[in-house]
Structure formats: C-alpha cells, structure tokens
Amino acid sequence: MNSANFANSLQTWIGIGPLWIWAIVSALAVLFLLALPFGGFATYVERKIAADMQDRVGPNRVGPYGILQFIADAFKMLGKEDFIPLGCDKFLFNLAPVLVVMGACAAFAALPLSKYLIGADVNIGILFILSVTTLIAPGILLGSWSSANKWSLLGGLRAAAQIVSYEIPVALSILPVILISGSLQIGRMVELQGWSWTAEGLKQFHFWNAFHNPFTFISMILLFIGGLAETNRIPFDLPEAESELVSGFNTEFSGMRFGLYALAEFADVFVMCAIVTALYLGGWQIPFLNLDELWVTLPTFLIALIQLTVFLAKTFTLVFVVMWLRWTLPRLRVDQLMGLCWKGLVPIALFNVLGTAAWMWIFKGQSIAQLLYKLVSG
C-alpha cells in the first residue's frame, strides 16, 4: 500500500476529513512550536531582566547563562504533587487551566507572522482573536471559584471585573485601524501599511498606522495599556496580588496546572504585543522597502524569514517593555484601576474613533505622510 492509499484509509477509519486532520496538525504545531517555547523562554527572560534591575545574576546554572532553566522548571512542575484541595469542584478545577491555555494559544492561529506565515488569515481575523481570548476570563473565574478558597475567589472576581471592563477600551482602540483599512482581516491591515515602488517612483505608501493621523498614535498607547490590564500585568495585576491575596486566583493550583496558568499568561502577553505590532507598527513591513519589489528577486522562503524576523523584533521589543514595567511601576488600587478604565481610557478611545472618522472624511483617507509628500512634491 502506497502512502496516498494509507492516508485515505486512515481518514476513512477515523471518520474525519482531510481538513480536520490539517486543523489538528496545525493546532498542535502552534502549541508546541510557538506558544509553549515562547511561554517557557519568556519566564527565563523575565527572570534575567528582574535580576539585572535588582543587581543580581539570575538563572545561571542550567545551560549556558542559565538559558535552559525554563526546561528544568517544566520538568519540576511535571514532577510536583498533583494536589486537589478538599471541597473543590474537581471537574471545573481541572477544566479552568485548559480554558485559559486554549484562549491564549488559539489566537496564534490568526497572527500574521509574515505575508507567507499566517495560520488562518480569515476575513474577520481581529474579531476571531478578540473572541477566543475571552475564554481566559471564564477560565480564571472558574478556577478561582472551584478552588473553595476565599483568596482565590477574590482574585477571580477582580479578574472578571478587570478583563470585562478593559475589553471595551481595547475594542475601541482597534476601531481606528478598521476605519483606515476598511477590513477586519489582519493580513490586509498589515499590507496597507507597506510601500510600493514603480519605475516612475513611489506608487503607494501609508507608513505605520501609529502615524497615520494624530488620533491613531494615542489609540496605539491605549491598546497597549488595555492589553496590560487584559493580561493581568503590573500595574494591573490585582487578580494575583501576592501582598493581598497570597497568590490570587491560582493559590490552590500546583504542579502542571499552575504551570498552565503561567504559560497562558506569557502566551497572552505575546499575543497582545503581536496585535499592537500588526495593527499599528506595520507588522512585517519594513519602512521604505518592499521585499517583493526589489531589483533582485528573492526566494519566497527568504522573504518569509526576513518578514518573520522583523515582526518578531517589533513584538519582542514590546514584550520587553511589558517586563520592564513590572519592575518599575507600583500596583494600582481597585478603585484606581476601574476609574482609569471608565473615566479615562473609554472616553479617550471614543474621542479617537470619532477623530479618526473625521480625519478620513476630511482628508479622503490620506495619512499625514501622504499629505506631506504631496505638499513637498507639489
């Protein structure tokens, strides 16, 4: 039996079509090649950044410069005692970390890592990411409630209120990009921030959406701040405030369940920074350059590799800022956190949406760079 017949027989035996097989394989590839390695390596990077800021060495035993420390931590968590507290809801206790990881990792499918490296560039990609990441809130809330621990429950309630509230300014901060691009497809949003050259000169350029008009730059900052709150990072880490709630919503979790919560947090941080990069910082686009229109034809795999490197460089820069803020800013109080959302971010985000709409109408959709180029070129 040749390989084609074997594959057909396997598909018939398990009763699913080839599209489902590819979907399962793609999901596993995203989990084991992107989300898990990044989540683990990010723990090492954050510990090193914290050590540098506190004049310490940090991890330095496992591997060169301690770079394999996250692998040792993973084996340690797998070997921990599988502890389930008395009186808890075992089903929800086991389900909650899985929901959080699902919400964080599913978003990787629609991230435009390159023009040629997009898992699913669907026409509602940004809505897909906003939808699947909402699994994180019920995952945290169910985990805290099922633990039968008052500190966990307080942390879960804080997380639910915080995540649901900050979803509004996050969504409003995405709307200006939708108005500019006229699309919900993330790949399309990135392409419209690129450059195009012809023999006569410059044909099309939009630069980055962050500098499209005065309102979009503010929207990018609001999206980043809202993303910090969505991922429970300092100064918005009230759901797991160690000085108040022992460890917050994950107090009763141990071993790999605790590890899943940590993995999901770092994966969610990457997703948040990747969204800011794709929507406002040009994604894989390089200013003043279009790799598909060079005087030398490059292989597709080389273009994809260069674009992936550019996208990851921008994203990891934002990830570094997130980790930097953790060791720089103090934690907000609950009333300050909610007041910042409803009295600060939401009104400003609405103003930015209206301002961008007015700009698009007055200047026919042209960016500041395009207006300056026309003014200079006469």
mmCIF file of C-alpha atoms in Angstrom:
data_model
loop_
_atom_site.group_PDB
_atom_site.id
_atom_site.type_symbol
_atom_site.label_atom_id
_atom_site.label_comp_id
_atom_site.label_asym_id
_atom_site.label_seq_id
_atom_site.Cartn_x
_atom_site.Cartn_y
_atom_site.Cartn_z
ATOM 1 C CA MET A 1 0.000 0.000 0.000
ATOM 2 C CA ASN A 2 1.455 3.358 -1.006
ATOM 3 C CA SER A 3 1.381 6.449 1.191
ATOM 4 C CA ALA A 4 -1.654 8.003 -0.562
ATOM 5 C CA ASN A 5 -3.762 4.878 -0.086
ATOM 6 C CA PHE A 6 -2.620 4.596 3.526
ATOM 7 C CA ALA A 7 -3.622 8.229 4.208
ATOM 8 C CA ASN A 8 -7.038 7.670 2.603
ATOM 9 C CA SER A 9 -7.577 4.501 4.619
ATOM 10 C CA LEU A 10 -6.575 6.309 7.824
ATOM 11 C CA GLN A 11 -9.001 9.163 7.126
ATOM 12 C CA THR A 12 -11.795 6.649 6.432
ATOM 13 C CA TRP A 13 -11.021 4.695 9.603
ATOM 14 C CA ILE A 14 -11.022 7.681 11.954
ATOM 15 C CA GLY A 15 -14.039 9.183 10.191
ATOM 16 C CA ILE A 16 -12.824 12.734 9.677
ATOM 17 C CA GLY A 17 -11.983 14.611 6.519
ATOM 18 C CA PRO A 18 -8.566 15.896 5.480
ATOM 19 C CA LEU A 19 -9.395 19.453 6.523
ATOM 20 C CA TRP A 20 -9.909 18.311 10.098
ATOM 21 C CA ILE A 21 -6.604 16.462 10.040
ATOM 22 C CA TRP A 22 -4.795 19.569 8.893
ATOM 23 C CA ALA A 23 -6.622 21.615 11.525
ATOM 24 C CA ILE A 24 -5.481 19.256 14.298
ATOM 25 C CA VAL A 25 -1.906 19.168 12.989
ATOM 26 C CA SER A 26 -1.840 22.978 12.695
ATOM 27 C CA ALA A 27 -3.184 23.400 16.219
ATOM 28 C CA LEU A 28 -0.521 21.073 17.623
ATOM 29 C CA ALA A 29 2.175 22.882 15.619
ATOM 30 C CA VAL A 30 1.060 26.255 17.015
ATOM 31 C CA LEU A 31 1.030 24.846 20.545
ATOM 32 C CA PHE A 32 4.375 23.035 20.503
ATOM 33 C CA LEU A 33 6.365 25.236 18.096
ATOM 34 C CA LEU A 34 5.152 28.717 19.105
ATOM 35 C CA ALA A 35 3.120 29.038 22.296
ATOM 36 C CA LEU A 36 4.934 26.550 24.564
ATOM 37 C CA PRO A 37 8.524 27.531 23.597
ATOM 38 C CA PHE A 38 7.757 31.240 23.867
ATOM 39 C CA GLY A 39 5.917 30.859 27.178
ATOM 40 C CA GLY A 40 8.806 28.915 28.666
ATOM 41 C CA PHE A 41 11.591 31.119 27.299
ATOM 42 C CA ALA A 42 9.728 34.260 28.387
ATOM 43 C CA THR A 43 9.948 33.100 32.017
ATOM 44 C CA TYR A 44 13.729 32.937 31.654
ATOM 45 C CA VAL A 45 13.919 36.369 30.023
ATOM 46 C CA GLU A 46 11.750 37.968 32.692
ATOM 47 C CA ARG A 47 13.856 36.488 35.487
ATOM 48 C CA LYS A 48 17.016 37.793 33.813
ATOM 49 C CA ILE A 49 15.515 41.286 33.372
ATOM 50 C CA ALA A 50 14.409 41.296 37.019
ATOM 51 C CA ALA A 51 17.893 40.215 38.099
ATOM 52 C CA ASP A 52 19.561 42.977 36.075
ATOM 53 C CA MET A 53 17.265 45.622 37.530
ATOM 54 C CA GLN A 54 17.904 44.350 41.068
ATOM 55 C CA ASP A 55 21.677 43.946 40.559
ATOM 56 C CA ARG A 56 21.558 40.140 40.727
ATOM 57 C CA VAL A 57 22.777 37.388 38.406
ATOM 58 C CA GLY A 58 19.526 35.496 37.862
ATOM 59 C CA PRO A 59 19.352 31.957 36.401
ATOM 60 C CA ASN A 60 22.916 30.858 35.591
ATOM 61 C CA ARG A 61 23.213 27.132 36.343
ATOM 62 C CA VAL A 62 21.231 25.134 33.778
ATOM 63 C CA GLY A 63 22.793 25.525 30.353
ATOM 64 C CA PRO A 64 24.944 28.448 29.172
ATOM 65 C CA TYR A 65 23.892 31.609 31.032
ATOM 66 C CA GLY A 66 21.034 29.587 32.514
ATOM 67 C CA ILE A 67 19.186 29.577 29.203
ATOM 68 C CA LEU A 68 17.787 26.067 29.775
ATOM 69 C CA GLN A 69 16.321 26.973 33.164
ATOM 70 C CA PHE A 70 12.754 27.042 31.804
ATOM 71 C CA ILE A 71 13.102 23.410 30.643
ATOM 72 C CA ALA A 72 14.221 22.407 34.133
ATOM 73 C CA ASP A 73 11.261 24.319 35.583
ATOM 74 C CA ALA A 74 8.895 22.440 33.257
ATOM 75 C CA PHE A 75 10.210 19.053 34.426
ATOM 76 C CA LYS A 76 9.988 20.235 38.027
ATOM 77 C CA MET A 77 6.327 21.194 37.608
ATOM 78 C CA LEU A 78 5.541 17.870 35.930
ATOM 79 C CA GLY A 79 7.038 16.094 38.926
ATOM 80 C CA LYS A 80 5.154 18.095 41.556
ATOM 81 C CA GLU A 81 2.438 16.515 43.659
ATOM 82 C CA ASP A 82 -0.971 16.602 41.977
ATOM 83 C CA PHE A 83 -2.787 18.298 44.834
ATOM 84 C CA ILE A 84 -6.542 18.941 44.714
ATOM 85 C CA PRO A 85 -7.990 20.663 47.816
ATOM 86 C CA LEU A 86 -10.914 19.183 49.700
ATOM 87 C CA GLY A 87 -14.301 20.690 48.935
ATOM 88 C CA CYS A 88 -13.407 21.922 45.463
ATOM 89 C CA ASP A 89 -15.257 21.184 42.240
ATOM 90 C CA LYS A 90 -12.811 18.728 40.640
ATOM 91 C CA PHE A 91 -14.232 18.970 37.118
ATOM 92 C CA LEU A 92 -14.050 22.770 36.952
ATOM 93 C CA PHE A 93 -10.738 22.723 38.846
ATOM 94 C CA ASN A 94 -9.226 20.597 36.074
ATOM 95 C CA LEU A 95 -11.010 22.413 33.245
ATOM 96 C CA ALA A 96 -10.117 26.001 34.194
ATOM 97 C CA PRO A 97 -6.374 25.972 33.295
ATOM 98 C CA VAL A 98 -7.189 24.273 29.987
ATOM 99 C CA LEU A 99 -9.656 27.031 29.078
ATOM 100 C CA VAL A 100 -7.066 29.713 29.806
ATOM 101 C CA VAL A 101 -4.432 27.985 27.666
ATOM 102 C CA MET A 102 -6.954 27.407 24.863
ATOM 103 C CA GLY A 103 -7.873 31.102 24.796
ATOM 104 C CA ALA A 104 -4.254 32.222 24.670
ATOM 105 C CA CYS A 105 -2.974 29.641 22.172
ATOM 106 C CA ALA A 106 -5.945 29.749 19.749
ATOM 107 C CA ALA A 107 -5.167 33.385 18.987
ATOM 108 C CA PHE A 108 -1.818 32.346 17.471
ATOM 109 C CA ALA A 109 -3.710 30.883 14.504
ATOM 110 C CA ALA A 110 -4.645 34.325 13.155
ATOM 111 C CA LEU A 111 -1.416 36.206 13.913
ATOM 112 C CA PRO A 112 0.244 37.475 10.694
ATOM 113 C CA LEU A 113 3.864 36.500 11.394
ATOM 114 C CA SER A 114 4.696 37.076 7.721
ATOM 115 C CA LYS A 115 2.927 37.501 4.407
ATOM 116 C CA TYR A 116 3.544 33.784 3.858
ATOM 117 C CA LEU A 117 3.241 32.642 7.500
ATOM 118 C CA ILE A 118 -0.354 33.168 8.578
ATOM 119 C CA GLY A 119 -2.137 30.188 10.049
ATOM 120 C CA ALA A 120 -5.637 31.380 9.112
ATOM 121 C CA ASP A 121 -5.885 34.822 7.516
ATOM 122 C CA VAL A 122 -9.672 34.867 7.777
ATOM 123 C CA ASN A 123 -11.662 37.941 6.762
ATOM 124 C CA ILE A 124 -12.743 38.507 10.386
ATOM 125 C CA GLY A 125 -9.327 37.801 11.917
ATOM 126 C CA ILE A 126 -9.370 40.573 14.512
ATOM 127 C CA LEU A 127 -12.845 39.519 15.694
ATOM 128 C CA PHE A 128 -11.604 35.927 15.928
ATOM 129 C CA ILE A 129 -8.738 36.944 18.220
ATOM 130 C CA LEU A 130 -10.992 39.103 20.394
ATOM 131 C CA SER A 131 -13.468 36.220 20.646
ATOM 132 C CA VAL A 132 -11.130 33.347 21.504
ATOM 133 C CA THR A 133 -9.182 35.357 24.071
ATOM 134 C CA THR A 134 -12.407 35.866 26.028
ATOM 135 C CA LEU A 135 -12.009 32.234 27.160
ATOM 136 C CA ILE A 136 -9.344 33.489 29.561
ATOM 137 C CA ALA A 137 -11.820 35.353 31.789
ATOM 138 C CA PRO A 138 -14.131 32.367 32.483
ATOM 139 C CA GLY A 139 -11.063 30.147 32.874
ATOM 140 C CA ILE A 140 -9.707 32.375 35.636
ATOM 141 C CA LEU A 141 -13.115 32.828 37.274
ATOM 142 C CA LEU A 142 -13.961 29.108 37.217
ATOM 143 C CA GLY A 143 -10.534 28.194 38.558
ATOM 144 C CA SER A 144 -10.873 30.604 41.465
ATOM 145 C CA TRP A 145 -14.451 29.626 42.299
ATOM 146 C CA SER A 146 -13.820 25.872 42.093
ATOM 147 C CA SER A 147 -10.823 26.123 44.467
ATOM 148 C CA ALA A 148 -13.059 26.686 47.526
ATOM 149 C CA ASN A 149 -10.624 29.341 48.742
ATOM 150 C CA LYS A 150 -11.696 32.851 49.688
ATOM 151 C CA TRP A 151 -8.464 34.446 48.461
ATOM 152 C CA SER A 152 -8.786 32.683 45.120
ATOM 153 C CA LEU A 153 -12.416 33.773 44.787
ATOM 154 C CA LEU A 154 -11.498 37.404 45.472
ATOM 155 C CA GLY A 155 -8.790 37.199 42.824
ATOM 156 C CA GLY A 156 -11.190 35.634 40.328
ATOM 157 C CA LEU A 157 -13.818 38.319 40.877
ATOM 158 C CA ARG A 158 -11.202 41.001 40.410
ATOM 159 C CA ALA A 159 -10.024 39.331 37.206
ATOM 160 C CA ALA A 160 -13.540 39.042 35.795
ATOM 161 C CA ALA A 161 -14.351 42.696 36.504
ATOM 162 C CA GLN A 162 -10.997 43.872 35.174
ATOM 163 C CA ILE A 163 -10.920 41.837 31.971
ATOM 164 C CA VAL A 164 -14.543 42.551 31.048
ATOM 165 C CA SER A 165 -14.107 46.293 31.707
ATOM 166 C CA TYR A 166 -10.877 46.702 29.753
ATOM 167 C CA GLU A 167 -12.231 44.805 26.756
ATOM 168 C CA ILE A 168 -14.184 47.972 25.889
ATOM 169 C CA PRO A 169 -11.227 50.391 25.501
ATOM 170 C CA VAL A 170 -9.267 47.622 23.752
ATOM 171 C CA ALA A 171 -12.024 47.131 21.180
ATOM 172 C CA LEU A 172 -12.463 50.894 20.740
ATOM 173 C CA SER A 173 -8.706 51.266 20.200
ATOM 174 C CA ILE A 174 -8.870 48.735 17.361
ATOM 175 C CA LEU A 175 -11.698 50.555 15.578
ATOM 176 C CA PRO A 176 -9.486 53.352 14.105
ATOM 177 C CA VAL A 177 -7.423 50.738 12.245
ATOM 178 C CA ILE A 178 -10.614 49.159 10.919
ATOM 179 C CA LEU A 179 -11.758 52.572 9.692
ATOM 180 C CA ILE A 180 -8.417 53.154 7.941
ATOM 181 C CA SER A 181 -8.129 49.737 6.299
ATOM 182 C CA GLY A 182 -11.818 49.074 5.698
ATOM 183 C CA SER A 183 -11.257 45.447 6.636
ATOM 184 C CA LEU A 184 -11.295 43.067 9.610
ATOM 185 C CA GLN A 185 -8.597 40.901 8.008
ATOM 186 C CA ILE A 186 -5.336 41.346 9.918
ATOM 187 C CA GLY A 187 -3.153 40.438 6.942
ATOM 188 C CA ARG A 188 -4.870 43.144 4.897
ATOM 189 C CA MET A 189 -4.296 45.681 7.674
ATOM 190 C CA VAL A 190 -0.575 44.912 7.613
ATOM 191 C CA GLU A 191 -0.325 45.067 3.814
ATOM 192 C CA LEU A 192 -1.868 48.548 3.746
ATOM 193 C CA GLN A 193 0.995 49.803 5.944
ATOM 194 C CA GLY A 194 3.561 48.911 3.287
ATOM 195 C CA TRP A 195 5.330 50.631 0.427
ATOM 196 C CA SER A 196 5.092 50.042 -3.300
ATOM 197 C CA TRP A 197 7.541 51.322 -5.937
ATOM 198 C CA THR A 198 7.350 51.569 -9.729
ATOM 199 C CA ALA A 199 9.821 52.670 -12.412
ATOM 200 C CA GLU A 200 8.395 56.194 -12.165
ATOM 201 C CA GLY A 201 8.844 56.356 -8.418
ATOM 202 C CA LEU A 202 6.734 55.863 -5.317
ATOM 203 C CA LYS A 203 3.338 54.362 -6.042
ATOM 204 C CA GLN A 204 1.811 53.714 -2.642
ATOM 205 C CA PHE A 205 2.857 54.254 0.939
ATOM 206 C CA HIS A 206 1.000 54.534 4.222
ATOM 207 C CA PHE A 207 3.838 54.085 6.697
ATOM 208 C CA TRP A 208 2.614 52.672 10.022
ATOM 209 C CA ASN A 209 -0.923 53.186 11.298
ATOM 210 C CA ALA A 210 0.513 54.610 14.523
ATOM 211 C CA PHE A 211 1.499 57.694 12.494
ATOM 212 C CA HIS A 212 -1.479 57.774 10.124
ATOM 213 C CA ASN A 213 -3.057 60.685 11.989
ATOM 214 C CA PRO A 214 -2.770 62.256 15.457
ATOM 215 C CA PHE A 215 -5.530 60.064 16.871
ATOM 216 C CA THR A 216 -4.065 56.683 15.933
ATOM 217 C CA PHE A 217 -0.883 57.200 17.932
ATOM 218 C CA ILE A 218 -2.972 57.759 21.058
ATOM 219 C CA SER A 219 -5.080 54.702 20.157
ATOM 220 C CA MET A 220 -1.940 52.566 19.993
ATOM 221 C CA ILE A 221 -0.953 53.656 23.512
ATOM 222 C CA LEU A 222 -4.473 52.950 24.788
ATOM 223 C CA LEU A 223 -4.432 49.496 23.166
ATOM 224 C CA PHE A 224 -1.131 48.703 24.861
ATOM 225 C CA ILE A 225 -2.390 49.893 28.262
ATOM 226 C CA GLY A 226 -5.634 47.943 27.857
ATOM 227 C CA GLY A 227 -3.621 44.892 26.841
ATOM 228 C CA LEU A 228 -1.619 45.138 30.067
ATOM 229 C CA ALA A 229 -4.846 45.055 32.033
ATOM 230 C CA GLU A 230 -6.240 42.171 29.946
ATOM 231 C CA THR A 231 -3.136 40.089 30.672
ATOM 232 C CA ASN A 232 -3.095 40.980 34.399
ATOM 233 C CA ARG A 233 0.362 42.539 34.236
ATOM 234 C CA ILE A 234 1.703 45.218 36.566
ATOM 235 C CA PRO A 235 0.420 47.808 37.286
ATOM 236 C CA PHE A 236 -2.844 45.896 36.732
ATOM 237 C CA ASP A 237 -2.007 42.599 38.479
ATOM 238 C CA LEU A 238 -4.730 42.864 41.139
ATOM 239 C CA PRO A 239 -6.153 39.360 40.435
ATOM 240 C CA GLU A 240 -2.892 37.821 41.713
ATOM 241 C CA ALA A 241 -1.681 40.466 44.140
ATOM 242 C CA GLU A 242 0.707 38.478 46.363
ATOM 243 C CA SER A 243 0.741 41.065 49.155
ATOM 244 C CA GLU A 244 -3.054 40.877 49.495
ATOM 245 C CA LEU A 245 -4.341 37.536 48.155
ATOM 246 C CA VAL A 246 -1.468 35.083 48.806
ATOM 247 C CA SER A 247 -1.301 34.284 45.065
ATOM 248 C CA GLY A 248 -4.739 35.304 43.882
ATOM 249 C CA PHE A 249 -6.875 33.117 41.639
ATOM 250 C CA ASN A 250 -4.175 30.398 41.305
ATOM 251 C CA THR A 251 -3.462 29.997 45.030
ATOM 252 C CA GLU A 252 -4.663 26.374 45.238
ATOM 253 C CA PHE A 253 -3.135 25.221 41.959
ATOM 254 C CA SER A 254 0.092 23.231 41.936
ATOM 255 C CA GLY A 255 2.257 21.293 39.509
ATOM 256 C CA MET A 256 1.381 21.464 35.847
ATOM 257 C CA ARG A 257 -1.964 23.177 36.478
ATOM 258 C CA PHE A 258 -0.083 26.100 37.976
ATOM 259 C CA GLY A 259 2.348 25.899 35.058
ATOM 260 C CA LEU A 260 -0.507 26.131 32.561
ATOM 261 C CA TYR A 261 -1.664 29.396 34.129
ATOM 262 C CA ALA A 262 1.876 30.814 33.895
ATOM 263 C CA LEU A 263 2.229 29.598 30.297
ATOM 264 C CA ALA A 264 -1.083 31.155 29.304
ATOM 265 C CA GLU A 265 -0.101 34.500 30.833
ATOM 266 C CA PHE A 266 3.106 34.759 28.817
ATOM 267 C CA ALA A 267 1.435 33.472 25.644
ATOM 268 C CA ASP A 268 -1.267 36.102 26.108
ATOM 269 C CA VAL A 269 1.393 38.795 26.532
ATOM 270 C CA PHE A 270 2.927 37.749 23.206
ATOM 271 C CA VAL A 271 -0.491 37.822 21.504
ATOM 272 C CA MET A 272 -1.224 41.284 22.885
ATOM 273 C CA CYS A 273 2.129 42.670 21.714
ATOM 274 C CA ALA A 274 1.731 40.956 18.326
ATOM 275 C CA ILE A 275 -1.672 42.606 17.839
ATOM 276 C CA VAL A 276 -0.205 46.049 18.591
ATOM 277 C CA THR A 277 2.623 45.293 16.147
ATOM 278 C CA ALA A 278 0.305 44.135 13.367
ATOM 279 C CA LEU A 279 -2.280 46.878 13.738
ATOM 280 C CA TYR A 280 -0.130 49.925 14.492
ATOM 281 C CA LEU A 281 3.570 49.167 13.913
ATOM 282 C CA GLY A 282 3.445 47.769 10.406
ATOM 283 C CA GLY A 283 3.669 44.077 11.246
ATOM 284 C CA TRP A 284 6.271 42.527 8.952
ATOM 285 C CA GLN A 285 6.577 45.721 6.846
ATOM 286 C CA ILE A 286 9.962 47.462 6.634
ATOM 287 C CA PRO A 287 9.803 51.263 6.150
ATOM 288 C CA PHE A 288 10.840 52.484 2.685
ATOM 289 C CA LEU A 289 11.267 48.904 1.440
ATOM 290 C CA ASN A 290 9.143 46.257 -0.269
ATOM 291 C CA LEU A 291 10.823 42.854 -0.432
ATOM 292 C CA ASP A 292 8.537 41.699 -3.263
ATOM 293 C CA GLU A 293 9.592 44.630 -5.490
ATOM 294 C CA LEU A 294 13.371 44.605 -5.088
ATOM 295 C CA TRP A 295 15.661 44.824 -8.117
ATOM 296 C CA VAL A 296 16.853 41.335 -7.105
ATOM 297 C CA THR A 297 14.252 38.574 -6.911
ATOM 298 C CA LEU A 298 14.462 36.845 -3.535
ATOM 299 C CA PRO A 299 13.241 33.295 -2.853
ATOM 300 C CA THR A 300 9.897 33.114 -1.094
ATOM 301 C CA PHE A 301 11.319 31.330 1.951
ATOM 302 C CA LEU A 302 13.950 34.075 2.392
ATOM 303 C CA ILE A 303 11.299 36.811 2.181
ATOM 304 C CA ALA A 304 9.186 34.930 4.729
ATOM 305 C CA LEU A 305 12.206 34.577 7.037
ATOM 306 C CA ILE A 306 13.085 38.279 6.824
ATOM 307 C CA GLN A 307 9.476 39.316 7.440
ATOM 308 C CA LEU A 308 9.220 36.902 10.375
ATOM 309 C CA THR A 309 12.394 38.368 11.872
ATOM 310 C CA VAL A 310 11.068 41.922 11.510
ATOM 311 C CA PHE A 311 7.704 41.010 13.050
ATOM 312 C CA LEU A 312 9.289 39.182 15.999
ATOM 313 C CA ALA A 313 11.790 42.011 16.588
ATOM 314 C CA LYS A 314 8.960 44.537 16.942
ATOM 315 C CA THR A 315 6.875 42.178 19.078
ATOM 316 C CA PHE A 316 9.719 41.219 21.418
ATOM 317 C CA THR A 317 10.551 44.901 21.892
ATOM 318 C CA LEU A 318 7.020 45.424 23.228
ATOM 319 C CA VAL A 319 7.322 42.264 25.353
ATOM 320 C CA PHE A 320 10.493 43.722 26.877
ATOM 321 C CA VAL A 321 8.585 46.925 27.708
ATOM 322 C CA VAL A 322 5.899 44.831 29.441
ATOM 323 C CA MET A 323 8.543 43.095 31.561
ATOM 324 C CA TRP A 324 10.341 46.374 32.201
ATOM 325 C CA LEU A 325 7.143 47.960 33.550
ATOM 326 C CA ARG A 326 6.717 45.094 36.011
ATOM 327 C CA TRP A 327 9.835 46.160 37.893
ATOM 328 C CA THR A 328 9.223 49.886 37.509
ATOM 329 C CA LEU A 329 5.606 50.738 38.384
ATOM 330 C CA PRO A 330 3.626 50.165 41.602
ATOM 331 C CA ARG A 331 0.326 48.308 41.655
ATOM 332 C CA LEU A 332 -2.887 50.323 41.332
ATOM 333 C CA ARG A 333 -5.748 50.056 43.802
ATOM 334 C CA VAL A 334 -9.007 48.515 42.623
ATOM 335 C CA ASP A 335 -10.814 51.858 42.544
ATOM 336 C CA GLN A 336 -7.933 53.456 40.641
ATOM 337 C CA LEU A 337 -7.917 50.618 38.124
ATOM 338 C CA MET A 338 -11.634 50.845 37.386
ATOM 339 C CA GLY A 339 -11.587 54.645 37.385
ATOM 340 C CA LEU A 340 -8.761 54.647 34.840
ATOM 341 C CA CYS A 341 -10.834 52.420 32.568
ATOM 342 C CA TRP A 342 -14.240 54.105 32.722
ATOM 343 C CA LYS A 343 -13.199 57.714 33.360
ATOM 344 C CA GLY A 344 -10.013 57.769 31.326
ATOM 345 C CA LEU A 345 -9.475 55.149 28.632
ATOM 346 C CA VAL A 346 -13.060 54.724 27.419
ATOM 347 C CA PRO A 347 -13.763 58.469 26.789
ATOM 348 C CA ILE A 348 -10.363 58.977 25.136
ATOM 349 C CA ALA A 349 -10.833 55.867 22.965
ATOM 350 C CA LEU A 350 -14.263 57.128 21.835
ATOM 351 C CA PHE A 351 -12.745 60.510 21.028
ATOM 352 C CA ASN A 352 -10.050 58.785 18.946
ATOM 353 C CA VAL A 353 -12.652 56.833 16.974
ATOM 354 C CA LEU A 354 -14.610 59.995 16.173
ATOM 355 C CA GLY A 355 -11.401 61.889 15.392
ATOM 356 C CA THR A 356 -10.181 59.193 13.001
ATOM 357 C CA ALA A 357 -13.566 59.088 11.264
ATOM 358 C CA ALA A 358 -13.470 62.878 10.823
ATOM 359 C CA TRP A 359 -9.891 62.709 9.513
ATOM 360 C CA MET A 360 -10.820 60.011 6.976
ATOM 361 C CA TRP A 361 -13.739 62.118 5.750
ATOM 362 C CA ILE A 362 -11.896 65.453 5.548
ATOM 363 C CA PHE A 363 -8.642 64.184 4.026
ATOM 364 C CA LYS A 364 -10.128 61.376 1.896
ATOM 365 C CA GLY A 365 -8.350 58.653 3.856
ATOM 366 C CA GLN A 366 -4.850 60.046 3.319
ATOM 367 C CA SER A 367 -2.261 59.807 6.068
ATOM 368 C CA ILE A 368 -0.045 62.584 7.383
ATOM 369 C CA ALA A 369 2.888 61.159 5.395
ATOM 370 C CA GLN A 370 0.892 61.188 2.156
ATOM 371 C CA LEU A 371 -0.223 64.784 2.704
ATOM 372 C CA LEU A 372 3.350 65.878 3.400
ATOM 373 C CA TYR A 373 4.603 64.015 0.326
ATOM 374 C CA LYS A 374 2.051 65.789 -1.887
ATOM 375 C CA LEU A 375 2.926 69.127 -0.317
ATOM 376 C CA VAL A 376 6.662 68.656 -0.901
ATOM 377 C CA SER A 377 6.334 67.194 -4.396
ATOM 378 C CA GLY A 378 3.944 69.950 -5.427
#
